[in-house]
């Protein structure tokens, strides 16, 4: 059986494109529709109510694309609104937290796992709960790293200031002796080199994008809903705002170029922006 409906996914911005890339690498026959809420990011500093309202609105828009699955490609939205979204629609909704937590439990040898993410994700305790649901004996050490997202968006991946900030943020996790670190924000895979250098060669970095792609594959295979052949464009990207540099950033996150980025207004109607 083959199922040609798209996989729809969303993030607060373009960080979730790391998840799109991982799903695209693993499942090259799937059509993927991505929504990045660039007009309203960051989510990592907002309340549960606001994050859930934004997530609901986006899922309503994406449901209009007749998807077979929704992927919440944002750790913050997964932490606060996954259960709500799962109750709101009748197709599978997959978040990024459980797959990352499961991979970390599998990877750790000394049973000390670190988690980094936005302030909202860390404060939610969602990773702690997910790791301990898999194995209550694993200790979790968490650290919010709010400056990482703007540094990545600025393209400062290996500047000295980025290394200094990473050292400051991560020193407690190094001292605690974690042997596995979950990159609990969709932006962080782009900072893997610096984070890896600061944590040390022996620490395993868990990229929730790759783990989520695996989960999507298993879920679709289990439902008999993998796509047999690709019809039409492979991926479509919608953003709620766009500025001149964003196309370059989108391509940096994706690793390839796309012919068109669509922009929608606050009513989720497609618009054309002057000069873009
Ligand atoms: N994409 C968000 C996440 O994975 C981080 C950016 C934000 O704060 O909106 O948590």
PDB file of C-alpha atoms and ligand atoms in Angstrom:
ATOM      1  CA  UNK A   1       0.000   0.000   0.000  1.00  0.00           C
ATOM      2  CA  UNK A   2       1.222   3.485  -0.798  1.00  0.00           C
ATOM      3  CA  UNK A   3      -0.009   6.744   0.676  1.00  0.00           C
ATOM      4  CA  UNK A   4       0.685   9.946  -1.235  1.00  0.00           C
ATOM      5  CA  UNK A   5      -0.740  12.494   1.217  1.00  0.00           C
ATOM      6  CA  UNK A   6       1.969  14.827   2.580  1.00  0.00           C
ATOM      7  CA  UNK A   7       3.639  14.865   5.960  1.00  0.00           C
ATOM      8  CA  UNK A   8       3.014  18.316   7.431  1.00  0.00           C
ATOM      9  CA  UNK A   9       5.310  19.800  10.011  1.00  0.00           C
ATOM     10  CA  UNK A  10       5.851  23.050  11.865  1.00  0.00           C
ATOM     11  CA  UNK A  11       8.271  24.954  14.037  1.00  0.00           C
ATOM     12  CA  UNK A  12       8.360  28.395  15.618  1.00  0.00           C
ATOM     13  CA  UNK A  13      10.789  29.396  12.876  1.00  0.00           C
ATOM     14  CA  UNK A  14      13.265  27.763  10.562  1.00  0.00           C
ATOM     15  CA  UNK A  15      15.061  25.538  13.097  1.00  0.00           C
ATOM     16  CA  UNK A  16      12.617  22.727  12.355  1.00  0.00           C
ATOM     17  CA  UNK A  17      14.078  22.555   8.860  1.00  0.00           C
ATOM     18  CA  UNK A  18      16.771  20.366  10.477  1.00  0.00           C
ATOM     19  CA  UNK A  19      13.951  17.886  11.124  1.00  0.00           C
ATOM     20  CA  UNK A  20      12.628  18.288   7.572  1.00  0.00           C
ATOM     21  CA  UNK A  21      16.118  17.557   6.268  1.00  0.00           C
ATOM     22  CA  UNK A  22      16.441  14.439   8.408  1.00  0.00           C
ATOM     23  CA  UNK A  23      12.988  13.164   7.327  1.00  0.00           C
ATOM     24  CA  UNK A  24      13.773  13.977   3.681  1.00  0.00           C
ATOM     25  CA  UNK A  25      17.077  12.051   3.881  1.00  0.00           C
ATOM     26  CA  UNK A  26      15.398   9.023   5.417  1.00  0.00           C
ATOM     27  CA  UNK A  27      12.198   9.102   3.355  1.00  0.00           C
ATOM     28  CA  UNK A  28      13.034  10.600  -0.052  1.00  0.00           C
ATOM     29  CA  UNK A  29       9.664   9.623  -1.567  1.00  0.00           C
ATOM     30  CA  UNK A  30       7.610  11.657   0.879  1.00  0.00           C
ATOM     31  CA  UNK A  31       6.033  15.033   0.149  1.00  0.00           C
ATOM     32  CA  UNK A  32       6.678  17.356   3.064  1.00  0.00           C
ATOM     33  CA  UNK A  33       4.938  20.650   3.839  1.00  0.00           C
ATOM     34  CA  UNK A  34       6.676  22.860   6.388  1.00  0.00           C
ATOM     35  CA  UNK A  35       5.321  25.846   8.269  1.00  0.00           C
ATOM     36  CA  UNK A  36       7.693  28.170  10.161  1.00  0.00           C
ATOM     37  CA  UNK A  37       6.064  30.764  12.400  1.00  0.00           C
ATOM     38  CA  UNK A  38       8.745  33.380  11.743  1.00  0.00           C
ATOM     39  CA  UNK A  39       6.353  36.261  12.522  1.00  0.00           C
ATOM     40  CA  UNK A  40       5.788  35.086  16.089  1.00  0.00           C
ATOM     41  CA  UNK A  41       9.041  33.402  17.111  1.00  0.00           C
ATOM     42  CA  UNK A  42      10.603  32.820  19.581  1.00  0.00           C
ATOM     43  CA  UNK A  43       8.274  30.391  21.343  1.00  0.00           C
ATOM     44  CA  UNK A  44      10.943  29.588  23.931  1.00  0.00           C
ATOM     45  CA  UNK A  45      10.126  32.700  25.979  1.00  0.00           C
ATOM     46  CA  UNK A  46       6.316  32.376  25.836  1.00  0.00           C
ATOM     47  CA  UNK A  47       3.660  30.854  28.094  1.00  0.00           C
ATOM     48  CA  UNK A  48       2.054  27.439  27.725  1.00  0.00           C
ATOM     49  CA  UNK A  49      -1.261  29.111  26.732  1.00  0.00           C
ATOM     50  CA  UNK A  50       0.286  31.166  23.942  1.00  0.00           C
ATOM     51  CA  UNK A  51       2.428  28.318  22.616  1.00  0.00           C
ATOM     52  CA  UNK A  52      -0.607  26.021  22.559  1.00  0.00           C
ATOM     53  CA  UNK A  53      -2.814  28.619  20.843  1.00  0.00           C
ATOM     54  CA  UNK A  54      -0.188  29.268  18.147  1.00  0.00           C
ATOM     55  CA  UNK A  55       0.321  25.520  17.645  1.00  0.00           C
ATOM     56  CA  UNK A  56      -3.435  24.913  17.308  1.00  0.00           C
ATOM     57  CA  UNK A  57      -3.780  27.672  14.702  1.00  0.00           C
ATOM     58  CA  UNK A  58      -0.910  26.259  12.656  1.00  0.00           C
ATOM     59  CA  UNK A  59      -2.269  22.715  12.823  1.00  0.00           C
ATOM     60  CA  UNK A  60      -5.655  23.984  11.638  1.00  0.00           C
ATOM     61  CA  UNK A  61      -3.919  25.583   8.635  1.00  0.00           C
ATOM     62  CA  UNK A  62      -1.889  22.438   7.932  1.00  0.00           C
ATOM     63  CA  UNK A  63      -4.939  20.182   8.175  1.00  0.00           C
ATOM     64  CA  UNK A  64      -6.209  22.048   5.101  1.00  0.00           C
ATOM     65  CA  UNK A  65      -3.335  20.402   3.183  1.00  0.00           C
ATOM     66  CA  UNK A  66      -4.835  16.958   3.916  1.00  0.00           C
ATOM     67  CA  UNK A  67      -1.768  15.487   5.628  1.00  0.00           C
ATOM     68  CA  UNK A  68      -1.350  11.885   6.742  1.00  0.00           C
ATOM     69  CA  UNK A  69       0.728  12.952   9.731  1.00  0.00           C
ATOM     70  CA  UNK A  70       1.717  16.116  11.625  1.00  0.00           C
ATOM     71  CA  UNK A  71       5.232  16.466  13.018  1.00  0.00           C
ATOM     72  CA  UNK A  72       5.704  19.075  15.724  1.00  0.00           C
ATOM     73  CA  UNK A  73       9.274  19.934  14.714  1.00  0.00           C
ATOM     74  CA  UNK A  74       9.782  22.275  17.656  1.00  0.00           C
ATOM     75  CA  UNK A  75      10.865  21.188  21.108  1.00  0.00           C
ATOM     76  CA  UNK A  76       9.065  24.032  22.842  1.00  0.00           C
ATOM     77  CA  UNK A  77       5.744  23.342  21.086  1.00  0.00           C
ATOM     78  CA  UNK A  78       6.200  19.588  21.658  1.00  0.00           C
ATOM     79  CA  UNK A  79       6.840  20.196  25.358  1.00  0.00           C
ATOM     80  CA  UNK A  80       3.681  22.246  25.878  1.00  0.00           C
ATOM     81  CA  UNK A  81       1.108  21.380  23.247  1.00  0.00           C
ATOM     82  CA  UNK A  82       1.675  17.868  21.877  1.00  0.00           C
ATOM     83  CA  UNK A  83      -1.055  16.216  23.970  1.00  0.00           C
ATOM     84  CA  UNK A  84      -3.502  18.992  23.111  1.00  0.00           C
ATOM     85  CA  UNK A  85      -2.798  18.652  19.370  1.00  0.00           C
ATOM     86  CA  UNK A  86      -3.063  14.862  19.517  1.00  0.00           C
ATOM     87  CA  UNK A  87      -6.534  15.283  20.988  1.00  0.00           C
ATOM     88  CA  UNK A  88      -7.554  17.839  18.365  1.00  0.00           C
ATOM     89  CA  UNK A  89      -6.981  15.881  15.127  1.00  0.00           C
ATOM     90  CA  UNK A  90      -7.614  12.343  13.920  1.00  0.00           C
ATOM     91  CA  UNK A  91      -4.211  11.717  12.321  1.00  0.00           C
ATOM     92  CA  UNK A  92      -0.942  10.854  14.117  1.00  0.00           C
ATOM     93  CA  UNK A  93       0.874  13.822  15.660  1.00  0.00           C
ATOM     94  CA  UNK A  94       4.534  13.183  16.479  1.00  0.00           C
ATOM     95  CA  UNK A  95       6.722  15.441  18.588  1.00  0.00           C
ATOM     96  CA  UNK A  96      10.486  15.634  18.921  1.00  0.00           C
ATOM     97  CA  UNK A  97      10.860  15.011  22.660  1.00  0.00           C
ATOM     98  CA  UNK A  98      10.056  11.326  23.107  1.00  0.00           C
ATOM     99  CA  UNK A  99      12.293  10.187  20.216  1.00  0.00           C
ATOM    100  CA  UNK A 100      15.251  12.210  21.581  1.00  0.00           C
ATOM    101  CA  UNK A 101      14.702  10.990  25.129  1.00  0.00           C
ATOM    102  CA  UNK A 102      14.493   7.368  23.994  1.00  0.00           C
ATOM    103  CA  UNK A 103      17.718   7.665  22.003  1.00  0.00           C
ATOM    104  CA  UNK A 104      19.507   9.178  25.002  1.00  0.00           C
ATOM    105  CA  UNK A 105      18.383   6.354  27.301  1.00  0.00           C
ATOM    106  CA  UNK A 106      19.693   3.865  24.722  1.00  0.00           C
ATOM    107  CA  UNK A 107      23.001   5.705  24.359  1.00  0.00           C
ATOM    108  CA  UNK A 108      24.007   6.455  27.950  1.00  0.00           C
ATOM    109  CA  UNK A 109      26.447   4.115  29.674  1.00  0.00           C
ATOM    110  CA  UNK A 110      26.863   5.927  33.002  1.00  0.00           C
ATOM    111  CA  UNK A 111      23.111   6.783  33.165  1.00  0.00           C
ATOM    112  CA  UNK A 112      23.724  10.518  33.375  1.00  0.00           C
ATOM    113  CA  UNK A 113      22.015  12.419  30.580  1.00  0.00           C
ATOM    114  CA  UNK A 114      22.186  16.157  29.911  1.00  0.00           C
ATOM    115  CA  UNK A 115      19.479  18.177  28.144  1.00  0.00           C
ATOM    116  CA  UNK A 116      19.789  21.641  26.659  1.00  0.00           C
ATOM    117  CA  UNK A 117      16.962  23.683  25.172  1.00  0.00           C
ATOM    118  CA  UNK A 118      15.029  26.924  25.342  1.00  0.00           C
ATOM    119  CA  UNK A 119      13.972  28.268  28.717  1.00  0.00           C
ATOM    120  CA  UNK A 120      10.371  27.119  28.151  1.00  0.00           C
ATOM    121  CA  UNK A 121      11.405  23.590  27.135  1.00  0.00           C
ATOM    122  CA  UNK A 122      13.690  23.161  30.145  1.00  0.00           C
ATOM    123  CA  UNK A 123      11.139  24.659  32.565  1.00  0.00           C
ATOM    124  CA  UNK A 124       8.435  22.297  31.260  1.00  0.00           C
ATOM    125  CA  UNK A 125      10.413  19.289  32.533  1.00  0.00           C
ATOM    126  CA  UNK A 126       9.214  17.392  29.447  1.00  0.00           C
ATOM    127  CA  UNK A 127      12.611  15.777  28.740  1.00  0.00           C
ATOM    128  CA  UNK A 128      13.064  14.766  32.365  1.00  0.00           C
ATOM    129  CA  UNK A 129       9.633  13.105  32.299  1.00  0.00           C
ATOM    130  CA  UNK A 130      10.254  11.403  28.944  1.00  0.00           C
ATOM    131  CA  UNK A 131      13.698  10.049  29.944  1.00  0.00           C
ATOM    132  CA  UNK A 132      12.449   8.796  33.298  1.00  0.00           C
ATOM    133  CA  UNK A 133       9.363   7.231  31.726  1.00  0.00           C
ATOM    134  CA  UNK A 134      11.762   5.125  29.651  1.00  0.00           C
ATOM    135  CA  UNK A 135      14.170   4.428  32.521  1.00  0.00           C
ATOM    136  CA  UNK A 136      13.575   5.923  35.986  1.00  0.00           C
ATOM    137  CA  UNK A 137      17.174   5.109  36.951  1.00  0.00           C
ATOM    138  CA  UNK A 138      18.682   7.603  34.492  1.00  0.00           C
ATOM    139  CA  UNK A 139      19.636  10.941  36.051  1.00  0.00           C
ATOM    140  CA  UNK A 140      18.836  14.055  33.998  1.00  0.00           C
ATOM    141  CA  UNK A 141      20.761  17.327  34.206  1.00  0.00           C
ATOM    142  CA  UNK A 142      19.179  20.246  32.334  1.00  0.00           C
ATOM    143  CA  UNK A 143      20.346  23.652  31.187  1.00  0.00           C
ATOM    144  CA  UNK A 144      18.509  26.335  29.251  1.00  0.00           C
ATOM    145  CA  UNK A 145      20.661  28.071  26.645  1.00  0.00           C
ATOM    146  CA  UNK A 146      18.599  31.036  25.382  1.00  0.00           C
ATOM    147  CA  UNK A 147      21.494  32.767  23.597  1.00  0.00           C
ATOM    148  CA  UNK A 148      22.157  29.834  21.256  1.00  0.00           C
ATOM    149  CA  UNK A 149      19.170  30.497  18.954  1.00  0.00           C
ATOM    150  CA  UNK A 150      20.104  34.126  18.092  1.00  0.00           C
ATOM    151  CA  UNK A 151      23.781  33.146  17.657  1.00  0.00           C
ATOM    152  CA  UNK A 152      22.807  30.411  15.188  1.00  0.00           C
ATOM    153  CA  UNK A 153      20.430  32.711  13.330  1.00  0.00           C
ATOM    154  CA  UNK A 154      23.266  35.221  13.052  1.00  0.00           C
ATOM    155  CA  UNK A 155      25.366  32.450  11.465  1.00  0.00           C
ATOM    156  CA  UNK A 156      27.947  32.618  14.277  1.00  0.00           C
ATOM    157  CA  UNK A 157      28.618  28.886  14.454  1.00  0.00           C
ATOM    158  CA  UNK A 158      32.257  28.888  15.503  1.00  0.00           C
ATOM    159  CA  UNK A 159      33.089  32.441  16.534  1.00  0.00           C
ATOM    160  CA  UNK A 160      35.026  32.854  19.785  1.00  0.00           C
ATOM    161  CA  UNK A 161      31.996  34.473  21.459  1.00  0.00           C
ATOM    162  CA  UNK A 162      29.922  31.373  20.637  1.00  0.00           C
ATOM    163  CA  UNK A 163      32.588  29.098  22.134  1.00  0.00           C
ATOM    164  CA  UNK A 164      32.739  31.280  25.278  1.00  0.00           C
ATOM    165  CA  UNK A 165      28.959  31.224  25.707  1.00  0.00           C
ATOM    166  CA  UNK A 166      28.845  27.468  25.119  1.00  0.00           C
ATOM    167  CA  UNK A 167      31.550  26.951  27.768  1.00  0.00           C
ATOM    168  CA  UNK A 168      29.599  29.046  30.259  1.00  0.00           C
ATOM    169  CA  UNK A 169      26.285  27.283  29.570  1.00  0.00           C
ATOM    170  CA  UNK A 170      27.688  23.764  29.471  1.00  0.00           C
ATOM    171  CA  UNK A 171      30.236  23.809  32.297  1.00  0.00           C
ATOM    172  CA  UNK A 172      27.779  22.453  34.874  1.00  0.00           C
ATOM    173  CA  UNK A 173      26.853  19.543  32.594  1.00  0.00           C
ATOM    174  CA  UNK A 174      30.560  18.792  32.043  1.00  0.00           C
ATOM    175  CA  UNK A 175      31.135  18.863  35.816  1.00  0.00           C
ATOM    176  CA  UNK A 176      28.191  16.510  36.388  1.00  0.00           C
ATOM    177  CA  UNK A 177      29.874  14.000  34.079  1.00  0.00           C
ATOM    178  CA  UNK A 178      26.976  13.413  31.672  1.00  0.00           C
ATOM    179  CA  UNK A 179      28.030  11.007  28.927  1.00  0.00           C
ATOM    180  CA  UNK A 180      25.076  11.833  26.653  1.00  0.00           C
ATOM    181  CA  UNK A 181      23.626  15.221  25.764  1.00  0.00           C
ATOM    182  CA  UNK A 182      20.239  15.785  24.133  1.00  0.00           C
ATOM    183  CA  UNK A 183      20.193  18.762  21.767  1.00  0.00           C
ATOM    184  CA  UNK A 184      16.677  19.723  22.830  1.00  0.00           C
ATOM    185  CA  UNK A 185      16.114  22.555  20.374  1.00  0.00           C
ATOM    186  CA  UNK A 186      15.746  22.297  16.624  1.00  0.00           C
ATOM    187  CA  UNK A 187      18.422  24.942  16.064  1.00  0.00           C
ATOM    188  CA  UNK A 188      21.148  23.196  18.011  1.00  0.00           C
ATOM    189  CA  UNK A 189      22.230  20.589  15.438  1.00  0.00           C
ATOM    190  CA  UNK A 190      23.848  23.523  13.644  1.00  0.00           C
ATOM    191  CA  UNK A 191      26.015  24.120  16.697  1.00  0.00           C
ATOM    192  CA  UNK A 192      27.050  20.470  17.046  1.00  0.00           C
ATOM    193  CA  UNK A 193      30.733  21.156  16.411  1.00  0.00           C
ATOM    194  CA  UNK A 194      31.137  23.719  19.186  1.00  0.00           C
ATOM    195  CA  UNK A 195      28.899  21.854  21.634  1.00  0.00           C
ATOM    196  CA  UNK A 196      30.809  18.633  20.948  1.00  0.00           C
ATOM    197  CA  UNK A 197      34.144  20.355  21.457  1.00  0.00           C
ATOM    198  CA  UNK A 198      33.059  21.882  24.781  1.00  0.00           C
ATOM    199  CA  UNK A 199      31.453  18.677  26.095  1.00  0.00           C
ATOM    200  CA  UNK A 200      34.391  16.514  25.083  1.00  0.00           C
ATOM    201  CA  UNK A 201      34.933  13.762  22.559  1.00  0.00           C
ATOM    202  CA  UNK A 202      33.395  10.996  24.679  1.00  0.00           C
ATOM    203  CA  UNK A 203      30.020  12.662  25.158  1.00  0.00           C
ATOM    204  CA  UNK A 204      27.351  11.420  22.720  1.00  0.00           C
ATOM    205  CA  UNK A 205      25.218  14.186  21.225  1.00  0.00           C
ATOM    206  CA  UNK A 206      21.626  13.145  20.551  1.00  0.00           C
ATOM    207  CA  UNK A 207      20.143  14.991  17.617  1.00  0.00           C
ATOM    208  CA  UNK A 208      16.377  14.870  18.052  1.00  0.00           C
ATOM    209  CA  UNK A 209      15.927  15.623  14.321  1.00  0.00           C
ATOM    210  CA  UNK A 210      17.428  12.261  13.327  1.00  0.00           C
ATOM    211  CA  UNK A 211      15.562  10.387  16.040  1.00  0.00           C
ATOM    212  CA  UNK A 212      12.277  12.000  15.020  1.00  0.00           C
ATOM    213  CA  UNK A 213      12.847  11.010  11.387  1.00  0.00           C
ATOM    214  CA  UNK A 214      13.248   7.394  12.541  1.00  0.00           C
ATOM    215  CA  UNK A 215      10.040   7.638  14.562  1.00  0.00           C
ATOM    216  CA  UNK A 216       8.153   9.069  11.563  1.00  0.00           C
ATOM    217  CA  UNK A 217       9.390   6.206   9.385  1.00  0.00           C
ATOM    218  CA  UNK A 218       8.363   3.573  11.944  1.00  0.00           C
ATOM    219  CA  UNK A 219       4.952   5.152  12.495  1.00  0.00           C
ATOM    220  CA  UNK A 220       4.164   5.414   8.768  1.00  0.00           C
ATOM    221  CA  UNK A 221       5.464   1.914   8.072  1.00  0.00           C
ATOM    222  CA  UNK A 222       3.346   0.571  10.953  1.00  0.00           C
ATOM    223  CA  UNK A 223       0.254   2.211   9.467  1.00  0.00           C
ATOM    224  CA  UNK A 224       1.101   1.065   5.928  1.00  0.00           C
ATOM    225  CA  UNK A 225       1.266   4.723   4.904  1.00  0.00           C
ATOM    226  CA  UNK A 226       4.733   5.148   3.427  1.00  0.00           C
ATOM    227  CA  UNK A 227       4.707   6.856   0.046  1.00  0.00           C
ATOM    228  CA  UNK A 228       5.621   4.626  -2.892  1.00  0.00           C
ATOM    229  CA  UNK A 229       6.759   7.269  -5.336  1.00  0.00           C
ATOM    230  CA  UNK A 230       7.160  10.988  -5.294  1.00  0.00           C
ATOM    231  CA  UNK A 231       4.559  12.931  -7.262  1.00  0.00           C
ATOM    232  CA  UNK A 232       4.989  16.695  -7.508  1.00  0.00           C
ATOM    233  CA  UNK A 233       7.372  18.888  -5.498  1.00  0.00           C
ATOM    234  CA  UNK A 234       9.292  17.237  -2.685  1.00  0.00           C
ATOM    235  CA  UNK A 235       8.919  19.996  -0.148  1.00  0.00           C
ATOM    236  CA  UNK A 236       6.964  23.191   0.253  1.00  0.00           C
ATOM    237  CA  UNK A 237       7.894  25.824   2.799  1.00  0.00           C
ATOM    238  CA  UNK A 238       5.407  28.319   4.278  1.00  0.00           C
ATOM    239  CA  UNK A 239       6.532  31.101   6.613  1.00  0.00           C
ATOM    240  CA  UNK A 240       4.474  33.660   8.511  1.00  0.00           C
ATOM    241  CA  UNK A 241       7.043  36.362   7.723  1.00  0.00           C
ATOM    242  CA  UNK A 242      10.018  36.717   5.456  1.00  0.00           C
ATOM    243  CA  UNK A 243      12.931  39.109   5.147  1.00  0.00           C
ATOM    244  CA  UNK A 244      15.677  39.304   2.591  1.00  0.00           C
ATOM    245  CA  UNK A 245      18.266  37.205   4.417  1.00  0.00           C
ATOM    246  CA  UNK A 246      15.841  34.490   5.342  1.00  0.00           C
ATOM    247  CA  UNK A 247      16.078  32.637   2.023  1.00  0.00           C
ATOM    248  CA  UNK A 248      19.816  32.134   2.616  1.00  0.00           C
ATOM    249  CA  UNK A 249      19.165  30.966   6.166  1.00  0.00           C
ATOM    250  CA  UNK A 250      16.450  28.566   4.995  1.00  0.00           C
ATOM    251  CA  UNK A 251      18.880  27.044   2.508  1.00  0.00           C
ATOM    252  CA  UNK A 252      21.606  26.790   5.161  1.00  0.00           C
ATOM    253  CA  UNK A 253      19.282  24.873   7.477  1.00  0.00           C
ATOM    254  CA  UNK A 254      17.885  22.708   4.687  1.00  0.00           C
ATOM    255  CA  UNK A 255      21.167  21.977   2.939  1.00  0.00           C
ATOM    256  CA  UNK A 256      19.584  22.519  -0.500  1.00  0.00           C
ATOM    257  CA  UNK A 257      17.740  25.275  -2.314  1.00  0.00           C
ATOM    258  CA  UNK A 258      14.022  25.399  -2.976  1.00  0.00           C
ATOM    259  CA  UNK A 259      12.391  27.324  -5.817  1.00  0.00           C
ATOM    260  CA  UNK A 260       9.809  29.134  -3.745  1.00  0.00           C
ATOM    261  CA  UNK A 261       9.030  30.146  -0.176  1.00  0.00           C
ATOM    262  CA  UNK A 262       5.372  31.005   0.444  1.00  0.00           C
ATOM    263  CA  UNK A 263       4.377  33.631   2.985  1.00  0.00           C
ATOM    264  CA  UNK A 264       1.061  33.817   4.837  1.00  0.00           C
ATOM    265  CA  UNK A 265      -0.481  36.634   6.891  1.00  0.00           C
ATOM    266  CA  UNK A 266      -1.964  36.389  10.390  1.00  0.00           C
ATOM    267  CA  UNK A 267      -5.136  34.902   8.856  1.00  0.00           C
ATOM    268  CA  UNK A 268      -2.976  32.225   7.180  1.00  0.00           C
ATOM    269  CA  UNK A 269      -3.808  33.615   3.726  1.00  0.00           C
ATOM    270  CA  UNK A 270      -0.999  33.561   1.194  1.00  0.00           C
ATOM    271  CA  UNK A 271       0.440  37.015   0.477  1.00  0.00           C
ATOM    272  CA  UNK A 272       3.189  38.582  -1.594  1.00  0.00           C
ATOM    273  CA  UNK A 273       5.689  40.751   0.246  1.00  0.00           C
ATOM    274  CA  UNK A 274       7.196  43.792  -1.466  1.00  0.00           C
ATOM    275  CA  UNK A 275      10.833  43.342  -2.470  1.00  0.00           C
ATOM    276  CA  UNK A 276      11.133  39.659  -1.508  1.00  0.00           C
TER     277      UNK A 276
HETATM  278  N1  LIG B   1      12.401  25.886  17.566  1.00  0.00           N
HETATM  279  C1  LIG B   1      12.404  26.101  18.984  1.00  0.00           C
HETATM  280  C2  LIG B   1      12.631  24.777  19.718  1.00  0.00           C
HETATM  281  O1  LIG B   1      12.953  23.751  19.130  1.00  0.00           O
HETATM  282  C3  LIG B   1      13.448  27.120  19.409  1.00  0.00           C
HETATM  283  C4  LIG B   1      13.232  28.527  18.956  1.00  0.00           C
HETATM  284  C5  LIG B   1      12.206  29.307  19.738  1.00  0.00           C
HETATM  285  O2  LIG B   1      12.416  29.698  20.894  1.00  0.00           O
HETATM  286  O3  LIG B   1      11.150  29.554  19.156  1.00  0.00           O
HETATM  287  O4  LIG B   1      12.484  24.747  20.911  1.00  0.00           O
END
